[in-house]
PDB file of C-alpha atoms in Angstrom:
ATOM      1  CA  UNK R 271      -0.405  31.465  -1.950  1.00 40.00           C
ATOM      2  CA  UNK R 272      -2.842  28.959  -3.276  1.00 46.00           C
ATOM      3  CA  UNK R 273      -6.705  28.636  -2.242  1.00 45.00           C
ATOM      4  CA  UNK R 274      -5.380  25.528  -0.242  1.00 45.00           C
ATOM      5  CA  UNK R 275      -2.687  27.603   2.094  1.00 48.00           C
ATOM      6  CA  UNK R 276      -4.928  30.868   2.480  1.00 56.00           C
ATOM      7  CA  UNK R 277      -7.593  27.993   3.544  1.00 76.00           C
ATOM      8  CA  UNK R 278      -5.904  26.977   5.852  1.00 86.00           C
ATOM      9  CA  UNK R 279      -4.302  25.921   9.373  1.00 90.00           C
ATOM     10  CA  UNK R 280       0.074  27.184   9.793  1.00 92.00           C
ATOM     11  CA  UNK R 281       1.532  24.018   9.471  1.00 93.00           C
ATOM     12  CA  UNK R 282       3.797  25.069  12.875  1.00 90.00           C
ATOM     13  CA  UNK R 283       0.457  25.280  14.538  1.00 91.00           C
ATOM     14  CA  UNK R 284      -1.345  22.045  13.856  1.00 91.00           C
ATOM     15  CA  UNK R 285       2.223  20.090  14.948  1.00 91.00           C
ATOM     16  CA  UNK R 286       2.252  22.346  18.699  1.00 88.00           C
ATOM     17  CA  UNK R 287      -1.972  21.361  18.826  1.00 85.00           C
ATOM     18  CA  UNK R 288      -0.727  17.749  17.817  1.00 84.00           C
ATOM     19  CA  UNK R 289       1.590  17.436  20.896  1.00 83.00           C
ATOM     20  CA  UNK R 290       4.540  17.043  18.448  1.00 87.00           C
ATOM     21  CA  UNK R 291       6.643  20.251  19.382  1.00 85.00           C
ATOM     22  CA  UNK R 292       6.158  24.436  20.460  1.00 89.00           C
ATOM     23  CA  UNK R 293       4.917  26.010  17.208  1.00 89.00           C
ATOM     24  CA  UNK R 294       9.277  27.669  17.422  1.00 91.00           C
ATOM     25  CA  UNK R 295      10.598  24.236  17.097  1.00 92.00           C
ATOM     26  CA  UNK R 296       8.269  23.541  15.003  1.00 90.00           C
ATOM     27  CA  UNK R 297       9.231  25.782  12.775  1.00 92.00           C
ATOM     28  CA  UNK R 298      12.771  24.451  12.795  1.00 92.00           C
ATOM     29  CA  UNK R 299      11.808  20.759  11.920  1.00 93.00           C
ATOM     30  CA  UNK R 300      10.094  21.986   8.959  1.00 93.00           C
ATOM     31  CA  UNK R 301      13.172  24.516   8.100  1.00 93.00           C
ATOM     32  CA  UNK R 302      15.719  21.206   8.489  1.00 94.00           C
ATOM     33  CA  UNK R 303      13.343  19.032   5.902  1.00 94.00           C
ATOM     34  CA  UNK R 304      11.958  16.813   9.002  1.00 93.00           C
ATOM     35  CA  UNK R 305       8.331  17.048   7.495  1.00 94.00           C
ATOM     36  CA  UNK R 306       6.187  16.215   5.123  1.00 94.00           C
ATOM     37  CA  UNK R 307       2.409  17.262   4.072  1.00 94.00           C
ATOM     38  CA  UNK R 308       0.742  14.952   1.746  1.00 93.00           C
ATOM     39  CA  UNK R 309       4.545  12.908   1.345  1.00 92.00           C
ATOM     40  CA  UNK R 310       5.563  16.169   0.082  1.00 94.00           C
ATOM     41  CA  UNK R 311       8.505  18.606   2.088  1.00 95.00           C
ATOM     42  CA  UNK R 312       6.618  20.929   4.125  1.00 94.00           C
ATOM     43  CA  UNK R 313       7.234  24.381   3.349  1.00 93.00           C
ATOM     44  CA  UNK R 314       7.925  27.191   6.163  1.00 90.00           C
ATOM     45  CA  UNK R 315       4.281  29.607   7.064  1.00 88.00           C
ATOM     46  CA  UNK R 316       2.807  26.364   4.529  1.00 93.00           C
ATOM     47  CA  UNK R 317      -1.188  25.980   5.857  1.00 94.00           C
ATOM     48  CA  UNK R 318      -2.869  22.413   5.929  1.00 93.00           C
ATOM     49  CA  UNK R 319      -6.132  21.175   6.358  1.00 91.00           C
ATOM     50  CA  UNK R 320      -5.707  19.069   8.874  1.00 86.00           C
ATOM     51  CA  UNK R 321      -9.122  17.240   8.543  1.00 83.00           C
ATOM     52  CA  UNK R 322      -7.348  15.985   5.303  1.00 87.00           C
ATOM     53  CA  UNK R 323      -4.069  16.086   4.891  1.00 90.00           C
ATOM     54  CA  UNK R 324      -1.781  13.715   5.690  1.00 91.00           C
ATOM     55  CA  UNK R 325       1.193  14.827   7.567  1.00 93.00           C
ATOM     56  CA  UNK R 326       4.824  13.328   9.025  1.00 92.00           C
ATOM     57  CA  UNK R 327       7.215  14.482  11.212  1.00 92.00           C
ATOM     58  CA  UNK R 328      10.437  12.283  11.088  1.00 91.00           C
ATOM     59  CA  UNK R 329       8.588   9.897   8.981  1.00 88.00           C
ATOM     60  CA  UNK R 330       6.411   9.102  11.958  1.00 88.00           C
ATOM     61  CA  UNK R 331       2.624   9.958  11.526  1.00 88.00           C
ATOM     62  CA  UNK R 332       0.985  12.991  13.201  1.00 89.00           C
ATOM     63  CA  UNK R 333      -2.535  12.250  14.590  1.00 86.00           C
ATOM     64  CA  UNK R 334      -4.012  16.026  14.255  1.00 85.00           C
ATOM     65  CA  UNK R 335      -7.866  14.811  14.838  1.00 82.00           C
ATOM     66  CA  UNK R 336      -8.080  15.765  19.244  1.00 78.00           C
ATOM     67  CA  UNK R 337     -11.053  13.318  18.493  1.00 85.00           C
ATOM     68  CA  UNK R 338      -9.067  10.527  18.133  1.00 91.00           C
ATOM     69  CA  UNK R 339      -7.550   9.221  20.860  1.00 93.00           C
ATOM     70  CA  UNK R 340      -5.090   6.301  22.336  1.00 95.00           C
ATOM     71  CA  UNK R 341      -4.470   4.075  25.335  1.00 96.00           C
ATOM     72  CA  UNK R 342      -2.664   1.918  26.773  1.00 97.00           C
ATOM     73  CA  UNK R 343      -4.439  -0.339  29.828  1.00 96.00           C
ATOM     74  CA  UNK R 344      -2.538  -3.294  32.238  1.00 97.00           C
ATOM     75  CA  UNK R 345      -5.555  -5.571  31.964  1.00 97.00           C
ATOM     76  CA  UNK R 346      -5.519  -7.394  35.653  1.00 96.00           C
ATOM     77  CA  UNK R 347      -6.226 -11.204  36.100  1.00 96.00           C
ATOM     78  CA  UNK R 348     -10.136 -12.096  35.747  1.00 95.00           C
ATOM     79  CA  UNK R 349     -10.691  -8.949  33.892  1.00 95.00           C
ATOM     80  CA  UNK R 350     -12.721  -9.945  30.226  1.00 93.00           C
ATOM     81  CA  UNK R 351     -11.430  -8.035  26.947  1.00 92.00           C
ATOM     82  CA  UNK R 352     -14.812  -7.040  25.916  1.00 91.00           C
ATOM     83  CA  UNK R 353     -16.270  -3.043  26.528  1.00 89.00           C
ATOM     84  CA  UNK R 354     -19.390  -4.478  27.279  1.00 84.00           C
ATOM     85  CA  UNK R 355     -20.051  -8.084  29.437  1.00 80.00           C
ATOM     86  CA  UNK R 356     -23.702  -9.510  28.819  1.00 82.00           C
ATOM     87  CA  UNK R 357     -23.206 -11.848  32.379  1.00 86.00           C
ATOM     88  CA  UNK R 358     -22.315  -8.331  34.240  1.00 82.00           C
ATOM     89  CA  UNK R 359     -18.656  -9.880  34.206  1.00 88.00           C
ATOM     90  CA  UNK R 360     -15.322  -7.511  35.353  1.00 92.00           C
ATOM     91  CA  UNK R 361     -14.695  -5.624  31.732  1.00 93.00           C
ATOM     92  CA  UNK R 362     -12.909  -3.267  30.362  1.00 94.00           C
ATOM     93  CA  UNK R 363     -15.486  -1.327  30.893  1.00 91.00           C
ATOM     94  CA  UNK R 364     -15.206  -1.063  34.126  1.00 92.00           C
ATOM     95  CA  UNK R 365     -11.647   0.755  33.523  1.00 91.00           C
ATOM     96  CA  UNK R 366     -12.603   3.066  31.018  1.00 90.00           C
ATOM     97  CA  UNK R 367     -15.562   5.075  32.738  1.00 88.00           C
ATOM     98  CA  UNK R 368     -13.245   8.035  32.549  1.00 86.00           C
ATOM     99  CA  UNK R 369     -12.394   8.741  28.997  1.00 90.00           C
ATOM    100  CA  UNK R 370     -14.609  10.986  27.240  1.00 88.00           C
ATOM    101  CA  UNK R 371     -15.032   8.968  23.909  1.00 90.00           C
ATOM    102  CA  UNK R 372     -16.242   6.030  23.577  1.00 92.00           C
ATOM    103  CA  UNK R 373     -13.305   3.256  22.619  1.00 94.00           C
ATOM    104  CA  UNK R 374     -12.988  -0.108  21.867  1.00 92.00           C
ATOM    105  CA  UNK R 375      -9.743  -2.805  22.901  1.00 93.00           C
ATOM    106  CA  UNK R 376      -7.346  -3.645  19.872  1.00 93.00           C
ATOM    107  CA  UNK R 377      -7.499  -6.947  20.072  1.00 86.00           C
ATOM    108  CA  UNK R 378      -8.296  -9.690  23.406  1.00 89.00           C
ATOM    109  CA  UNK R 379      -6.366 -11.262  25.841  1.00 93.00           C
ATOM    110  CA  UNK R 380      -7.840 -13.929  27.694  1.00 93.00           C
ATOM    111  CA  UNK R 381     -10.202 -13.792  31.350  1.00 94.00           C
ATOM    112  CA  UNK R 382      -6.475 -15.291  32.927  1.00 96.00           C
ATOM    113  CA  UNK R 383      -4.100 -13.690  31.305  1.00 97.00           C
ATOM    114  CA  UNK R 384      -2.525  -9.995  32.233  1.00 97.00           C
ATOM    115  CA  UNK R 385      -0.450  -6.997  30.456  1.00 97.00           C
ATOM    116  CA  UNK R 386      -1.408  -4.570  27.722  1.00 97.00           C
ATOM    117  CA  UNK R 387      -4.014  -3.831  25.906  1.00 97.00           C
ATOM    118  CA  UNK R 388      -4.636  -1.277  23.058  1.00 96.00           C
ATOM    119  CA  UNK R 389      -7.519   1.093  23.085  1.00 96.00           C
ATOM    120  CA  UNK R 390      -8.903   3.456  20.734  1.00 96.00           C
ATOM    121  CA  UNK R 391     -11.476   5.330  18.743  1.00 94.00           C
ATOM    122  CA  UNK R 392      -8.873   5.303  16.008  1.00 93.00           C
ATOM    123  CA  UNK R 393     -10.886   1.924  13.644  1.00 91.00           C
ATOM    124  CA  UNK R 394      -8.079   2.281  10.737  1.00 90.00           C
ATOM    125  CA  UNK R 395      -5.076   1.956  12.419  1.00 92.00           C
ATOM    126  CA  UNK R 396      -6.756  -1.096  15.331  1.00 92.00           C
ATOM    127  CA  UNK R 397      -8.059  -3.087  11.638  1.00 90.00           C
ATOM    128  CA  UNK R 398      -4.193  -2.501  10.805  1.00 90.00           C
ATOM    129  CA  UNK R 399      -3.479  -3.771  14.095  1.00 89.00           C
ATOM    130  CA  UNK R 400      -4.793  -6.935  13.965  1.00 86.00           C
ATOM    131  CA  UNK R 401      -4.461  -7.606  10.034  1.00 80.00           C
ATOM    132  CA  UNK R 402      -2.700 -10.711  10.209  1.00 75.00           C
ATOM    133  CA  UNK R 403      -1.090  -9.455   7.544  1.00 75.00           C
ATOM    134  CA  UNK R 404       1.285  -6.657   9.606  1.00 76.00           C
ATOM    135  CA  UNK R 405       2.217  -9.312  12.087  1.00 77.00           C
ATOM    136  CA  UNK R 406       3.294  -6.774  15.055  1.00 89.00           C
ATOM    137  CA  UNK R 407       5.295  -8.561  17.014  1.00 93.00           C
ATOM    138  CA  UNK R 408       3.701  -9.742  20.704  1.00 95.00           C
ATOM    139  CA  UNK R 409       6.063  -9.890  23.943  1.00 97.00           C
ATOM    140  CA  UNK R 410       4.792 -11.891  26.812  1.00 97.00           C
ATOM    141  CA  UNK R 411       6.479 -13.196  29.941  1.00 97.00           C
ATOM    142  CA  UNK R 412       4.891 -16.536  30.816  1.00 97.00           C
ATOM    143  CA  UNK R 413       5.647 -18.357  34.297  1.00 97.00           C
ATOM    144  CA  UNK R 414       5.335 -22.686  32.832  1.00 97.00           C
ATOM    145  CA  UNK R 415       6.492 -25.905  34.824  1.00 96.00           C
ATOM    146  CA  UNK R 416       9.719 -27.272  33.923  1.00 95.00           C
ATOM    147  CA  UNK R 417      13.093 -26.045  32.716  1.00 94.00           C
ATOM    148  CA  UNK R 418      13.375 -26.231  29.401  1.00 90.00           C
ATOM    149  CA  UNK R 419      15.828 -28.142  27.508  1.00 92.00           C
ATOM    150  CA  UNK R 420      17.557 -27.102  24.356  1.00 92.00           C
ATOM    151  CA  UNK R 421      15.684 -29.189  22.161  1.00 94.00           C
ATOM    152  CA  UNK R 422      12.223 -27.790  23.547  1.00 94.00           C
ATOM    153  CA  UNK R 423      14.262 -24.675  23.243  1.00 93.00           C
ATOM    154  CA  UNK R 424      14.530 -25.704  19.648  1.00 95.00           C
ATOM    155  CA  UNK R 425      11.760 -26.895  19.033  1.00 96.00           C
ATOM    156  CA  UNK R 426       9.913 -23.488  20.147  1.00 96.00           C
ATOM    157  CA  UNK R 427      11.529 -21.705  17.416  1.00 96.00           C
ATOM    158  CA  UNK R 428      11.395 -24.276  14.279  1.00 96.00           C
ATOM    159  CA  UNK R 429       7.682 -24.550  14.971  1.00 94.00           C
ATOM    160  CA  UNK R 430       5.165 -27.223  16.560  1.00 94.00           C
ATOM    161  CA  UNK R 431       2.400 -28.263  14.499  1.00 94.00           C
ATOM    162  CA  UNK R 432      -1.648 -27.841  16.377  1.00 94.00           C
ATOM    163  CA  UNK R 433      -4.905 -28.488  15.414  1.00 93.00           C
ATOM    164  CA  UNK R 434      -5.387 -25.089  13.552  1.00 91.00           C
ATOM    165  CA  UNK R 435      -2.139 -25.080  11.523  1.00 92.00           C
ATOM    166  CA  UNK R 436       1.629 -24.739  12.623  1.00 94.00           C
ATOM    167  CA  UNK R 437       3.002 -22.308  15.369  1.00 94.00           C
ATOM    168  CA  UNK R 438       6.472 -20.888  16.650  1.00 95.00           C
ATOM    169  CA  UNK R 439       8.235 -18.518  19.079  1.00 96.00           C
ATOM    170  CA  UNK R 440      10.414 -15.854  17.357  1.00 96.00           C
ATOM    171  CA  UNK R 441      12.224 -14.798  20.562  1.00 96.00           C
ATOM    172  CA  UNK R 442      12.847 -16.814  23.713  1.00 96.00           C
ATOM    173  CA  UNK R 443      14.531 -15.637  26.704  1.00 96.00           C
ATOM    174  CA  UNK R 444      15.089 -17.189  30.138  1.00 94.00           C
ATOM    175  CA  UNK R 445      14.549 -14.941  32.952  1.00 96.00           C
ATOM    176  CA  UNK R 446      14.509 -17.149  35.754  1.00 95.00           C
ATOM    177  CA  UNK R 447      14.795 -20.762  36.530  1.00 93.00           C
ATOM    178  CA  UNK R 448      13.355 -21.504  39.740  1.00 91.00           C
ATOM    179  CA  UNK R 449      11.668 -24.636  42.607  1.00 90.00           C
ATOM    180  CA  UNK R 450      10.810 -26.534  38.867  1.00 92.00           C
ATOM    181  CA  UNK R 451       9.482 -23.267  37.529  1.00 95.00           C
ATOM    182  CA  UNK R 452      11.062 -21.398  34.158  1.00 95.00           C
ATOM    183  CA  UNK R 453       9.816 -18.089  33.702  1.00 97.00           C
ATOM    184  CA  UNK R 454      10.207 -16.944  30.507  1.00 97.00           C
ATOM    185  CA  UNK R 455      10.054 -14.688  28.091  1.00 98.00           C
ATOM    186  CA  UNK R 456       8.670 -14.747  24.585  1.00 97.00           C
ATOM    187  CA  UNK R 457       7.987 -13.692  21.368  1.00 97.00           C
ATOM    188  CA  UNK R 458       5.294 -14.283  19.103  1.00 95.00           C
ATOM    189  CA  UNK R 459       3.625 -12.087  16.504  1.00 90.00           C
ATOM    190  CA  UNK R 460       0.366 -13.989  15.714  1.00 84.00           C
ATOM    191  CA  UNK R 461      -3.007 -13.326  17.529  1.00 79.00           C
ATOM    192  CA  UNK R 462      -4.897 -16.644  17.239  1.00 86.00           C
ATOM    193  CA  UNK R 463      -6.910 -17.410  20.359  1.00 88.00           C
ATOM    194  CA  UNK R 464      -4.637 -18.884  23.547  1.00 92.00           C
ATOM    195  CA  UNK R 465      -2.047 -18.925  21.456  1.00 94.00           C
ATOM    196  CA  UNK R 466       0.827 -19.112  23.851  1.00 96.00           C
ATOM    197  CA  UNK R 467      -1.144 -20.898  26.132  1.00 96.00           C
ATOM    198  CA  UNK R 468      -1.220 -23.611  23.468  1.00 96.00           C
ATOM    199  CA  UNK R 469       1.516 -23.342  22.131  1.00 95.00           C
ATOM    200  CA  UNK R 470       3.679 -24.300  25.503  1.00 96.00           C
ATOM    201  CA  UNK R 471       1.496 -27.041  25.948  1.00 96.00           C
ATOM    202  CA  UNK R 472       2.365 -28.559  23.279  1.00 95.00           C
ATOM    203  CA  UNK R 473       5.703 -29.321  24.478  1.00 95.00           C
ATOM    204  CA  UNK R 474       4.777 -29.888  27.996  1.00 96.00           C
ATOM    205  CA  UNK R 475       4.794 -26.152  29.811  1.00 97.00           C
ATOM    206  CA  UNK R 476       1.659 -25.227  31.445  1.00 97.00           C
ATOM    207  CA  UNK R 477       1.984 -21.928  31.657  1.00 97.00           C
ATOM    208  CA  UNK R 478       0.684 -20.937  35.084  1.00 97.00           C
ATOM    209  CA  UNK R 479       0.735 -17.272  34.650  1.00 97.00           C
ATOM    210  CA  UNK R 480       0.579 -15.196  31.211  1.00 98.00           C
ATOM    211  CA  UNK R 481       1.764 -11.091  30.890  1.00 98.00           C
ATOM    212  CA  UNK R 482       1.762  -9.475  27.913  1.00 97.00           C
ATOM    213  CA  UNK R 483       4.323  -6.227  28.049  1.00 97.00           C
ATOM    214  CA  UNK R 484       4.799  -5.886  24.622  1.00 97.00           C
ATOM    215  CA  UNK R 485       2.773  -4.615  21.414  1.00 95.00           C
ATOM    216  CA  UNK R 486       4.708  -3.587  18.536  1.00 94.00           C
ATOM    217  CA  UNK R 487       6.409  -0.477  20.054  1.00 95.00           C
ATOM    218  CA  UNK R 488       4.494   0.273  22.773  1.00 97.00           C
ATOM    219  CA  UNK R 489       5.581  -0.896  25.897  1.00 97.00           C
ATOM    220  CA  UNK R 490       3.892  -1.836  29.134  1.00 95.00           C
ATOM    221  CA  UNK R 491       6.951  -0.587  31.565  1.00 90.00           C
ATOM    222  CA  UNK R 492       5.621   0.266  34.944  1.00 91.00           C
ATOM    223  CA  UNK R 493       2.334   0.631  34.248  1.00 95.00           C
ATOM    224  CA  UNK R 494       0.160  -1.418  37.451  1.00 96.00           C
ATOM    225  CA  UNK R 495      -2.682  -3.471  36.692  1.00 95.00           C
ATOM    226  CA  UNK R 496      -6.660  -1.836  36.318  1.00 95.00           C
ATOM    227  CA  UNK R 497      -5.003   1.839  35.598  1.00 95.00           C
ATOM    228  CA  UNK R 498      -5.180   2.948  32.086  1.00 95.00           C
ATOM    229  CA  UNK R 499      -2.121   5.775  30.440  1.00 96.00           C
ATOM    230  CA  UNK R 500      -2.899   7.853  27.059  1.00 95.00           C
ATOM    231  CA  UNK R 501       0.048   7.107  24.423  1.00 95.00           C
ATOM    232  CA  UNK R 502       2.392   9.355  24.012  1.00 92.00           C
ATOM    233  CA  UNK R 503       2.447  11.355  20.169  1.00 89.00           C
ATOM    234  CA  UNK R 504       5.528   9.446  19.133  1.00 90.00           C
ATOM    235  CA  UNK R 505       4.197   6.288  20.191  1.00 94.00           C
ATOM    236  CA  UNK R 506       1.072   6.767  17.761  1.00 93.00           C
ATOM    237  CA  UNK R 507       3.025   7.483  14.757  1.00 91.00           C
ATOM    238  CA  UNK R 508       5.790   4.286  15.552  1.00 92.00           C
ATOM    239  CA  UNK R 509       2.529   2.811  15.446  1.00 93.00           C
ATOM    240  CA  UNK R 510       0.927   3.751  12.219  1.00 91.00           C
ATOM    241  CA  UNK R 511       4.643   3.523  10.542  1.00 90.00           C
ATOM    242  CA  UNK R 512       4.543  -0.545  12.008  1.00 91.00           C
ATOM    243  CA  UNK R 513       1.615  -1.221  10.073  1.00 89.00           C
ATOM    244  CA  UNK R 514       1.987   1.546   6.714  1.00 84.00           C
ATOM    245  CA  UNK R 515      -0.172   4.187   7.376  1.00 78.00           C
TER     246      UNK R 515
END
């Protein structure tokens, strides 16, 4: 046993504390070659330094710092996407009061928009998610005026020219059409301000309601407006993999 092994913590204990698996199940994962430490296959009985060693299970990063937290929030309409508003308007801080750590929001939604935002104190991951080079897809449900014809559909997928450059939808799906309105699902990978609303205005389909339902691998699911849930270790690992960490 080398000095690093002698001084570290048993790998299966670290995996158990991180919520990945029980110690016995962690030993099984190690035996089956599912665990890597610093890019190398892990060994049964191996000791690691949770503060320095990088651990992956089945290709997904394991977060071993117990003080690092990750949450999803369903931002209600009318709430400011900030943790501190000088004008005293209702902000995300009101909904994060139950979180012991000081967190910040990853990206933003405009005041009139609703849905999924991420809260964390992991600066490295947040920077990767927001950086344009990673282009995490974001999925929205938009209530728009009018019924879209095929030409408009194709235009959105091909791209339109906005005042700050071209923009396009990666995917489109019609959810419902009724009384001269359409409910659509639109997937877009960039994060320019008001990008979905501006994109739809350009094709004369004004957005009356906008809800973000997905950011990369993280889904809103049945999270109620104004509520928060902690991301699972699996979700955090998927986020890390999406941004190359």
